[in-house]
């Protein structure tokens, strides 16, 4: 892994660097920038050639639709064919913020942004650097998370540099992302709101804003993924990750059953000394593991979310053979954490404290 100092294109997000980044965006170059959720890899959304560079840089094997970031509701409305009253209500309530709305696109949105779909995903980020960049560039900015395809989302400029340092014109360093998990993605149709990706806007808040008349459907488990965030092996670290489940249970989660299902017979047993532990609030017998990261010592889910991707990257960088992850409570942002853990997991695990080993159950 290369050291941060080797990248000359990481700049603290001050006025001059933001101005320079805005020029680069207008010139069709790539700029990585912080948002309140994760770092984005941005390009002028109205310039197909600039957008193509995003896919090249991330080495996405195929084109997936991107989220377009804007600085105002007016700009969002230009990207859509129209917006129903419900969309306006949600924009007023949640923007700027981590809610992405998918609606029918207008003609100005290039096909490469939407991967040929007739809808486009849009949000106003709630991060001063992202907003300043958008205003200075005077362009909508298409930006997926600034990681190589298949790796977890970066929440620091250093994590961006490790993945994409030599593939972007500039990385704006705005410190650590305050939320740490990607936005909630929803699509609006006549009678229902479909959740395409569980994320940083808690489900309960969304339901509360929508009132009881509206049906909210979680479609993240659909068989034919409409959103790559639905893919089962998304968000995975390089090392195999196993979700620790309570004794007697082979599958984690209740509202988040292990996506795509079953786990096989016990496949292998390994000493805990070869394992890295991703703990929620505390860890028993920390010394048994090769490395331990605690997401939030006080058991705060917002703090855990903010630390999630960075902790995973740290454990991925250790010499451990595999990662064991504790479950987190399935409420508030815990739902989004569990969603990502379940997708990242290669299977489930149980610890035997007598033999200080982990029994691993591989996913089918
Ligand atoms: O928090 C975030 O959303 C971050 C920051 C940078 O804004 N961005 C992000 O982008 O996570 P990305 O590309 O990693 O994820 C975009 C998600 C994908 O799951 C994609 O499939 C979905 O949004 N999406 C985008 N356009 C869509 C569309 N037209 N229909 C359905 N899903 C769409
Ligand atoms: Mg992503």
Tab-separated table of C-alpha atoms and ligand atoms in Angstrom:
chain	number	residue	atom	x	y	z
A	1	UNK	CA	0.000	0.000	0.000
A	2	UNK	CA	1.383	3.352	-0.978
A	3	UNK	CA	1.784	6.178	1.442
A	4	UNK	CA	-0.442	9.180	1.302
A	5	UNK	CA	2.432	11.630	0.819
A	6	UNK	CA	3.239	10.105	-2.539
A	7	UNK	CA	0.051	11.537	-3.982
A	8	UNK	CA	0.566	15.133	-4.912
A	9	UNK	CA	-3.032	15.578	-5.886
A	10	UNK	CA	-4.588	15.377	-2.408
A	11	UNK	CA	-5.366	18.887	-1.277
A	12	UNK	CA	-7.078	20.137	1.863
A	13	UNK	CA	-10.500	21.365	0.755
A	14	UNK	CA	-9.866	25.105	1.051
A	15	UNK	CA	-11.249	27.760	-1.292
A	16	UNK	CA	-8.348	27.602	-3.781
A	17	UNK	CA	-8.432	23.794	-4.062
A	18	UNK	CA	-12.196	23.849	-4.499
A	19	UNK	CA	-11.907	26.449	-7.281
A	20	UNK	CA	-9.236	24.374	-9.023
A	21	UNK	CA	-11.370	21.227	-8.657
A	22	UNK	CA	-14.346	23.019	-10.180
A	23	UNK	CA	-12.211	23.966	-13.192
A	24	UNK	CA	-11.093	20.346	-13.532
A	25	UNK	CA	-14.716	19.179	-13.459
A	26	UNK	CA	-15.632	21.682	-16.165
A	27	UNK	CA	-12.650	20.495	-18.211
A	28	UNK	CA	-13.954	16.918	-18.126
A	29	UNK	CA	-11.577	15.567	-15.459
A	30	UNK	CA	-12.258	13.427	-12.384
A	31	UNK	CA	-12.286	14.890	-8.879
A	32	UNK	CA	-12.837	12.885	-5.696
A	33	UNK	CA	-14.663	14.869	-3.024
A	34	UNK	CA	-16.173	14.315	0.424
A	35	UNK	CA	-19.896	14.084	1.023
A	36	UNK	CA	-21.659	13.526	4.333
A	37	UNK	CA	-22.005	9.816	3.440
A	38	UNK	CA	-18.820	8.648	1.667
A	39	UNK	CA	-16.289	10.121	-0.768
A	40	UNK	CA	-17.562	10.447	-4.347
A	41	UNK	CA	-15.653	10.126	-7.616
A	42	UNK	CA	-17.072	13.044	-9.548
A	43	UNK	CA	-17.338	14.116	-13.174
A	44	UNK	CA	-19.481	16.589	-15.090
A	45	UNK	CA	-22.763	14.665	-15.384
A	46	UNK	CA	-23.674	16.345	-18.662
A	47	UNK	CA	-20.424	15.326	-20.414
A	48	UNK	CA	-20.562	11.660	-21.503
A	49	UNK	CA	-16.818	11.445	-22.065
A	50	UNK	CA	-16.084	12.724	-18.579
A	51	UNK	CA	-18.574	10.232	-17.135
A	52	UNK	CA	-16.933	7.396	-19.073
A	53	UNK	CA	-13.721	8.155	-17.187
A	54	UNK	CA	-15.492	7.279	-13.929
A	55	UNK	CA	-16.130	3.746	-15.149
A	56	UNK	CA	-12.570	3.382	-16.438
A	57	UNK	CA	-11.067	4.614	-13.180
A	58	UNK	CA	-13.221	2.363	-10.993
A	59	UNK	CA	-12.766	-0.568	-13.368
A	60	UNK	CA	-16.444	-1.292	-13.181
A	61	UNK	CA	-16.955	-4.394	-15.310
A	62	UNK	CA	-20.151	-2.920	-16.681
A	63	UNK	CA	-21.860	0.403	-16.573
A	64	UNK	CA	-24.051	0.911	-13.554
A	65	UNK	CA	-26.294	3.932	-13.141
A	66	UNK	CA	-24.734	6.782	-11.211
A	67	UNK	CA	-26.130	9.246	-8.698
A	68	UNK	CA	-26.115	12.839	-9.922
A	69	UNK	CA	-25.329	15.448	-7.275
A	70	UNK	CA	-26.774	18.943	-7.525
A	71	UNK	CA	-26.678	22.097	-5.417
A	72	UNK	CA	-30.351	23.056	-5.617
A	73	UNK	CA	-33.831	21.633	-6.138
A	74	UNK	CA	-34.085	23.700	-9.317
A	75	UNK	CA	-31.134	21.825	-10.828
A	76	UNK	CA	-32.675	18.503	-9.822
A	77	UNK	CA	-35.900	19.422	-11.584
A	78	UNK	CA	-33.981	20.069	-14.807
A	79	UNK	CA	-32.644	16.518	-14.721
A	80	UNK	CA	-36.087	14.942	-14.341
A	81	UNK	CA	-39.067	14.958	-16.689
A	82	UNK	CA	-41.194	16.081	-13.812
A	83	UNK	CA	-41.518	15.631	-10.082
A	84	UNK	CA	-44.720	14.544	-8.351
A	85	UNK	CA	-45.801	16.403	-5.205
A	86	UNK	CA	-44.448	13.536	-3.145
A	87	UNK	CA	-40.950	14.086	-4.548
A	88	UNK	CA	-41.141	17.755	-3.682
A	89	UNK	CA	-42.274	16.917	-0.180
A	90	UNK	CA	-39.342	14.526	0.302
A	91	UNK	CA	-36.855	17.008	-1.149
A	92	UNK	CA	-38.065	19.687	1.263
A	93	UNK	CA	-37.819	17.343	4.180
A	94	UNK	CA	-34.572	15.489	3.479
A	95	UNK	CA	-32.398	17.687	1.238
A	96	UNK	CA	-29.619	18.496	1.521
A	97	UNK	CA	-29.026	15.014	2.871
A	98	UNK	CA	-28.480	11.307	2.267
A	99	UNK	CA	-31.685	10.540	0.359
A	100	UNK	CA	-31.385	9.787	-3.360
A	101	UNK	CA	-34.525	10.064	-5.481
A	102	UNK	CA	-34.945	8.100	-8.702
A	103	UNK	CA	-37.413	9.558	-11.234
A	104	UNK	CA	-37.893	9.615	-15.028
A	105	UNK	CA	-34.997	11.488	-16.596
A	106	UNK	CA	-35.085	14.494	-18.873
A	107	UNK	CA	-33.336	14.641	-22.229
A	108	UNK	CA	-30.278	16.480	-20.970
A	109	UNK	CA	-29.071	13.468	-18.943
A	110	UNK	CA	-26.639	11.348	-21.016
A	111	UNK	CA	-27.415	7.634	-21.268
A	112	UNK	CA	-24.061	6.659	-19.822
A	113	UNK	CA	-25.071	8.279	-16.510
A	114	UNK	CA	-28.149	6.102	-16.200
A	115	UNK	CA	-26.720	2.997	-17.902
A	116	UNK	CA	-29.473	3.300	-20.466
A	117	UNK	CA	-32.305	3.417	-17.924
A	118	UNK	CA	-34.999	6.018	-18.466
A	119	UNK	CA	-34.694	7.141	-14.853
A	120	UNK	CA	-32.001	9.119	-13.079
A	121	UNK	CA	-30.958	9.186	-9.408
A	122	UNK	CA	-30.379	12.630	-7.881
A	123	UNK	CA	-29.501	14.111	-4.498
A	124	UNK	CA	-28.226	17.292	-2.850
A	125	UNK	CA	-25.377	16.301	-0.530
A	126	UNK	CA	-25.206	17.867	2.929
A	127	UNK	CA	-21.477	18.507	3.053
A	128	UNK	CA	-20.058	22.027	2.807
A	129	UNK	CA	-17.198	20.926	0.519
A	130	UNK	CA	-19.483	19.025	-1.850
A	131	UNK	CA	-21.869	21.982	-1.991
A	132	UNK	CA	-19.069	24.473	-2.554
A	133	UNK	CA	-17.676	22.314	-5.369
A	134	UNK	CA	-21.097	21.975	-7.019
A	135	UNK	CA	-21.691	25.705	-6.840
A	136	UNK	CA	-18.247	26.565	-8.179
A	137	UNK	CA	-18.458	24.006	-11.012
A	138	UNK	CA	-21.976	25.147	-11.949
A	139	UNK	CA	-22.553	21.635	-13.278
A	140	UNK	CA	-24.389	18.624	-11.894
A	141	UNK	CA	-21.768	16.088	-10.790
A	142	UNK	CA	-22.210	12.360	-11.350
A	143	UNK	CA	-20.421	10.500	-8.591
A	144	UNK	CA	-20.346	6.923	-7.394
A	145	UNK	CA	-18.429	6.072	-4.258
A	146	UNK	CA	-14.714	6.701	-4.899
A	147	UNK	CA	-13.478	3.107	-4.576
A	148	UNK	CA	-12.379	0.465	-7.048
A	149	UNK	CA	-15.259	-1.737	-8.115
A	150	UNK	CA	-16.043	-4.346	-5.473
A	151	UNK	CA	-14.134	-2.638	-2.662
A	152	UNK	CA	-15.789	-0.911	0.237
A	153	UNK	CA	-16.664	2.779	0.096
A	154	UNK	CA	-14.000	5.268	1.207
A	155	UNK	CA	-14.738	7.546	4.147
A	156	UNK	CA	-11.357	9.328	4.164
A	157	UNK	CA	-9.229	10.975	1.466
A	158	UNK	CA	-6.464	8.451	2.272
A	159	UNK	CA	-8.770	5.548	1.479
A	160	UNK	CA	-9.574	7.193	-1.871
A	161	UNK	CA	-5.860	7.626	-2.577
A	162	UNK	CA	-5.145	3.948	-1.856
A	163	UNK	CA	-7.718	2.871	-4.440
A	164	UNK	CA	-7.654	5.594	-7.057
A	165	UNK	CA	-4.767	7.937	-6.264
A	166	UNK	CA	-3.202	7.771	-9.683
A	167	UNK	CA	-6.483	7.807	-11.571
A	168	UNK	CA	-7.992	11.105	-10.512
A	169	UNK	CA	-6.959	14.669	-11.254
A	170	UNK	CA	-7.604	15.758	-7.673
A	171	UNK	CA	-8.698	14.442	-4.279
A	172	UNK	CA	-10.282	17.083	-2.095
A	173	UNK	CA	-9.534	16.202	1.513
A	174	UNK	CA	-12.416	17.214	3.741
A	175	UNK	CA	-11.571	14.861	6.598
A	176	UNK	CA	-13.642	11.892	7.588
A	177	UNK	CA	-17.202	11.624	6.275
A	178	UNK	CA	-19.597	12.299	9.156
A	179	UNK	CA	-22.179	9.607	8.329
A	180	UNK	CA	-20.006	6.939	6.762
A	181	UNK	CA	-22.645	4.893	4.919
A	182	UNK	CA	-24.089	5.571	1.484
A	183	UNK	CA	-27.370	7.353	0.873
A	184	UNK	CA	-30.745	5.651	0.914
A	185	UNK	CA	-31.924	5.219	-2.687
A	186	UNK	CA	-35.659	5.284	-3.389
A	187	UNK	CA	-37.804	5.241	-6.467
A	188	UNK	CA	-41.247	6.797	-6.555
A	189	UNK	CA	-44.117	5.334	-8.487
A	190	UNK	CA	-47.815	6.044	-8.401
A	191	UNK	CA	-48.790	4.245	-5.276
A	192	UNK	CA	-45.654	3.015	-3.627
A	193	UNK	CA	-42.212	4.092	-2.620
A	194	UNK	CA	-39.587	1.504	-3.405
A	195	UNK	CA	-36.405	1.365	-1.384
A	196	UNK	CA	-33.643	0.351	-3.787
A	197	UNK	CA	-30.845	0.700	-1.267
A	198	UNK	CA	-31.104	0.859	2.495
A	199	UNK	CA	-28.847	3.658	3.619
A	200	UNK	CA	-28.134	6.710	5.680
A	201	UNK	CA	-31.676	8.063	5.821
A	202	UNK	CA	-33.280	5.772	8.389
A	203	UNK	CA	-36.291	3.803	7.223
A	204	UNK	CA	-38.351	4.928	10.190
A	205	UNK	CA	-37.855	8.606	9.348
A	206	UNK	CA	-38.804	8.004	5.759
A	207	UNK	CA	-41.965	6.148	6.765
A	208	UNK	CA	-42.868	8.863	9.186
A	209	UNK	CA	-42.483	11.544	6.492
A	210	UNK	CA	-44.571	9.555	4.042
A	211	UNK	CA	-47.435	8.945	6.396
A	212	UNK	CA	-49.562	5.858	6.561
A	213	UNK	CA	-51.222	6.199	3.174
A	214	UNK	CA	-48.064	5.396	1.291
A	215	UNK	CA	-46.782	1.847	0.925
A	216	UNK	CA	-43.050	1.445	1.382
A	217	UNK	CA	-41.596	-1.570	-0.365
A	218	UNK	CA	-38.074	-2.729	0.246
A	219	UNK	CA	-36.950	-4.171	-3.060
A	220	UNK	CA	-33.275	-4.574	-2.288
A	221	UNK	CA	-33.621	-8.335	-2.331
A	222	UNK	CA	-35.069	-8.529	-5.800
A	223	UNK	CA	-33.700	-11.294	-7.967
A	224	UNK	CA	-32.962	-9.112	-10.914
A	225	UNK	CA	-31.094	-6.301	-9.275
A	226	UNK	CA	-32.185	-2.882	-10.401
A	227	UNK	CA	-29.564	-1.288	-8.276
A	228	UNK	CA	-26.015	-2.678	-7.994
A	229	UNK	CA	-26.183	-1.998	-4.277
A	230	UNK	CA	-28.510	-5.002	-4.316
A	231	UNK	CA	-25.842	-7.363	-5.561
A	232	UNK	CA	-24.989	-9.964	-3.018
A	233	UNK	CA	-21.265	-9.506	-2.967
A	234	UNK	CA	-21.258	-5.783	-2.914
A	235	UNK	CA	-19.306	-3.859	-0.294
A	236	UNK	CA	-17.034	-6.801	0.378
A	237	UNK	CA	-13.559	-6.501	1.892
A	238	UNK	CA	-10.727	-8.464	0.283
A	239	UNK	CA	-10.542	-10.971	3.159
A	240	UNK	CA	-13.463	-13.324	3.645
A	241	UNK	CA	-15.855	-11.960	6.248
A	242	UNK	CA	-18.057	-14.168	8.435
A	243	UNK	CA	-20.952	-12.894	10.462
A	244	UNK	CA	-20.989	-14.103	14.060
A	245	UNK	CA	-24.393	-15.452	14.921
A	246	UNK	CA	-25.791	-16.453	18.269
A	247	UNK	CA	-25.372	-20.120	19.160
A	248	UNK	CA	-27.862	-22.385	17.498
A	249	UNK	CA	-28.610	-19.987	14.708
A	250	UNK	CA	-27.022	-20.472	11.330
A	251	UNK	CA	-28.408	-17.350	9.781
A	252	UNK	CA	-28.037	-13.816	10.990
A	253	UNK	CA	-30.621	-11.151	11.091
A	254	UNK	CA	-34.359	-11.271	11.066
A	255	UNK	CA	-35.414	-8.382	8.919
A	256	UNK	CA	-32.195	-8.856	6.946
A	257	UNK	CA	-32.012	-12.514	6.324
A	258	UNK	CA	-28.771	-13.443	4.807
A	259	UNK	CA	-29.350	-12.340	1.282
A	260	UNK	CA	-29.671	-15.171	-1.158
A	261	UNK	CA	-29.716	-17.447	1.540
A	262	UNK	CA	-28.540	-20.588	2.870
A	263	UNK	CA	-25.340	-21.584	4.476
A	264	UNK	CA	-23.820	-25.006	4.136
A	265	UNK	CA	-22.645	-27.524	6.713
A	266	UNK	CA	-19.745	-26.430	8.874
A	267	UNK	CA	-16.848	-26.257	6.526
A	268	UNK	CA	-13.836	-25.367	8.549
A	269	UNK	CA	-12.455	-24.565	11.966
A	270	UNK	CA	-9.733	-21.973	12.495
A	271	UNK	CA	-7.908	-20.588	15.531
A	272	UNK	CA	-9.080	-17.160	16.664
A	273	UNK	CA	-5.461	-16.057	16.553
A	274	UNK	CA	-5.810	-16.004	12.758
A	275	UNK	CA	-8.964	-13.880	12.873
A	276	UNK	CA	-9.625	-10.136	12.897
A	277	UNK	CA	-12.711	-9.112	14.855
A	278	UNK	CA	-15.082	-6.321	13.862
A	279	UNK	CA	-16.908	-5.699	17.138
A	280	UNK	CA	-19.924	-3.505	17.719
A	281	UNK	CA	-19.648	-2.050	21.236
A	282	UNK	CA	-17.253	-4.305	23.102
A	283	UNK	CA	-15.270	-7.467	22.647
A	284	UNK	CA	-14.693	-10.269	25.130
A	285	UNK	CA	-11.199	-11.687	25.258
A	286	UNK	CA	-9.786	-9.230	22.778
A	287	UNK	CA	-6.384	-10.855	23.117
A	288	UNK	CA	-7.644	-14.010	21.439
A	289	UNK	CA	-7.801	-12.274	18.061
A	290	UNK	CA	-5.053	-11.070	15.787
A	291	UNK	CA	-6.707	-7.656	15.555
A	292	UNK	CA	-9.868	-6.002	16.866
A	293	UNK	CA	-11.792	-2.916	15.793
A	294	UNK	CA	-14.670	-1.614	17.900
A	295	UNK	CA	-17.278	0.384	16.001
A	296	UNK	CA	-18.615	2.342	18.969
A	297	UNK	CA	-17.597	1.789	22.565
A	298	UNK	CA	-20.798	3.478	23.754
A	299	UNK	CA	-22.949	1.354	21.449
A	300	UNK	CA	-24.048	4.357	19.406
A	301	UNK	CA	-25.238	3.298	15.950
A	302	UNK	CA	-24.460	6.628	14.280
A	303	UNK	CA	-20.883	6.428	15.521
A	304	UNK	CA	-20.707	2.790	14.431
A	305	UNK	CA	-21.898	3.745	10.938
A	306	UNK	CA	-19.326	6.518	10.700
A	307	UNK	CA	-16.540	4.074	11.622
A	308	UNK	CA	-17.773	1.079	9.655
A	309	UNK	CA	-15.925	1.267	6.335
A	310	UNK	CA	-12.696	2.618	7.826
A	311	UNK	CA	-12.642	-0.174	10.440
A	312	UNK	CA	-13.224	-2.766	7.754
A	313	UNK	CA	-10.373	-1.373	5.683
A	314	UNK	CA	-8.071	-1.481	8.716
A	315	UNK	CA	-8.867	-5.125	9.404
A	316	UNK	CA	-8.458	-5.892	5.725
A	317	UNK	CA	-4.931	-4.495	5.999
A	318	UNK	CA	-3.892	-6.892	8.798
A	319	UNK	CA	-2.306	-10.319	8.397
A	320	UNK	CA	-5.464	-12.089	9.528
A	321	UNK	CA	-6.842	-14.863	7.312
A	322	UNK	CA	-10.448	-13.810	7.764
A	323	UNK	CA	-12.692	-11.275	9.473
A	324	UNK	CA	-15.359	-12.105	12.052
A	325	UNK	CA	-18.075	-9.470	12.405
A	326	UNK	CA	-20.529	-9.076	15.255
A	327	UNK	CA	-24.141	-8.278	14.457
A	328	UNK	CA	-25.430	-4.810	15.328
A	329	UNK	CA	-28.952	-3.953	16.546
A	330	UNK	CA	-31.351	-3.728	13.621
A	331	UNK	CA	-32.722	-0.271	14.227
A	332	UNK	CA	-31.946	3.184	12.844
A	333	UNK	CA	-28.615	3.150	11.015
A	334	UNK	CA	-28.067	-0.380	12.320
A	335	UNK	CA	-30.345	-1.571	9.513
A	336	UNK	CA	-27.995	-0.085	6.932
A	337	UNK	CA	-24.933	-1.562	8.670
A	338	UNK	CA	-26.504	-5.027	8.812
A	339	UNK	CA	-27.515	-4.744	5.165
A	340	UNK	CA	-23.896	-4.126	4.191
A	341	UNK	CA	-22.523	-6.799	6.549
A	342	UNK	CA	-24.890	-9.410	5.166
A	343	UNK	CA	-23.932	-8.546	1.607
A	344	UNK	CA	-20.226	-8.578	2.401
A	345	UNK	CA	-20.323	-11.879	4.262
A	346	UNK	CA	-18.896	-15.061	2.814
A	347	UNK	CA	-20.846	-16.963	5.455
A	348	UNK	CA	-21.591	-17.161	9.154
A	349	UNK	CA	-19.458	-18.174	12.116
A	350	UNK	CA	-19.657	-19.381	15.700
A	351	UNK	CA	-16.920	-19.074	18.295
A	352	UNK	CA	-15.874	-21.937	20.521
A	353	UNK	CA	-14.225	-20.306	23.533
A	354	UNK	CA	-12.964	-23.580	24.914
A	355	UNK	CA	-10.810	-24.324	21.899
A	356	UNK	CA	-10.445	-20.620	21.052
A	357	UNK	CA	-11.465	-21.295	17.508
A	358	UNK	CA	-14.112	-20.218	15.039
A	359	UNK	CA	-16.354	-22.557	13.134
A	360	UNK	CA	-17.036	-21.120	9.694
A	361	UNK	CA	-20.140	-21.896	7.662
A	362	UNK	CA	-19.651	-20.916	4.027
A	363	UNK	CA	-22.472	-19.388	2.105
A	364	UNK	CA	-23.794	-21.371	-0.809
B	1	LIG	O1	-24.042	8.261	-0.561
B	1	LIG	C1	-24.011	8.021	-1.755
B	1	LIG	O2	-25.022	7.736	-2.387
B	1	LIG	C2	-22.646	8.075	-2.473
B	1	LIG	C3	-22.167	9.519	-2.444
B	1	LIG	C4	-20.905	9.720	-3.232
B	1	LIG	O3	-23.196	10.362	-2.891
B	1	LIG	N1	-22.740	7.556	-3.800
B	1	LIG	C5	-22.886	6.229	-4.071
B	1	LIG	O4	-22.918	5.942	-5.431
B	1	LIG	O5	-22.973	5.397	-3.222
B	1	LIG	P1	-22.820	4.449	-6.005
B	1	LIG	O6	-22.662	4.582	-7.490
B	1	LIG	O7	-21.745	3.703	-5.316
B	1	LIG	O8	-24.232	3.865	-5.761
B	1	LIG	C6	-25.336	4.353	-6.484
B	1	LIG	C7	-26.541	3.501	-6.229
B	1	LIG	C8	-26.360	2.179	-6.887
B	1	LIG	O9	-26.862	1.148	-6.054
B	1	LIG	C9	-27.168	2.358	-8.166
B	1	LIG	O10	-27.598	1.171	-8.720
B	1	LIG	C10	-28.311	3.225	-7.702
B	1	LIG	O11	-27.691	4.109	-6.817
B	1	LIG	N2	-28.899	3.921	-8.834
B	1	LIG	C11	-28.404	4.962	-9.505
B	1	LIG	N3	-29.218	5.314	-10.519
B	1	LIG	C12	-30.262	4.483	-10.482
B	1	LIG	C13	-31.440	4.331	-11.265
B	1	LIG	N4	-31.705	5.120	-12.302
B	1	LIG	N5	-32.288	3.346	-10.936
B	1	LIG	C14	-32.022	2.523	-9.895
B	1	LIG	N6	-30.938	2.619	-9.116
B	1	LIG	C15	-30.061	3.573	-9.395
B	2	LIG	MG1	-20.531	2.223	-4.416
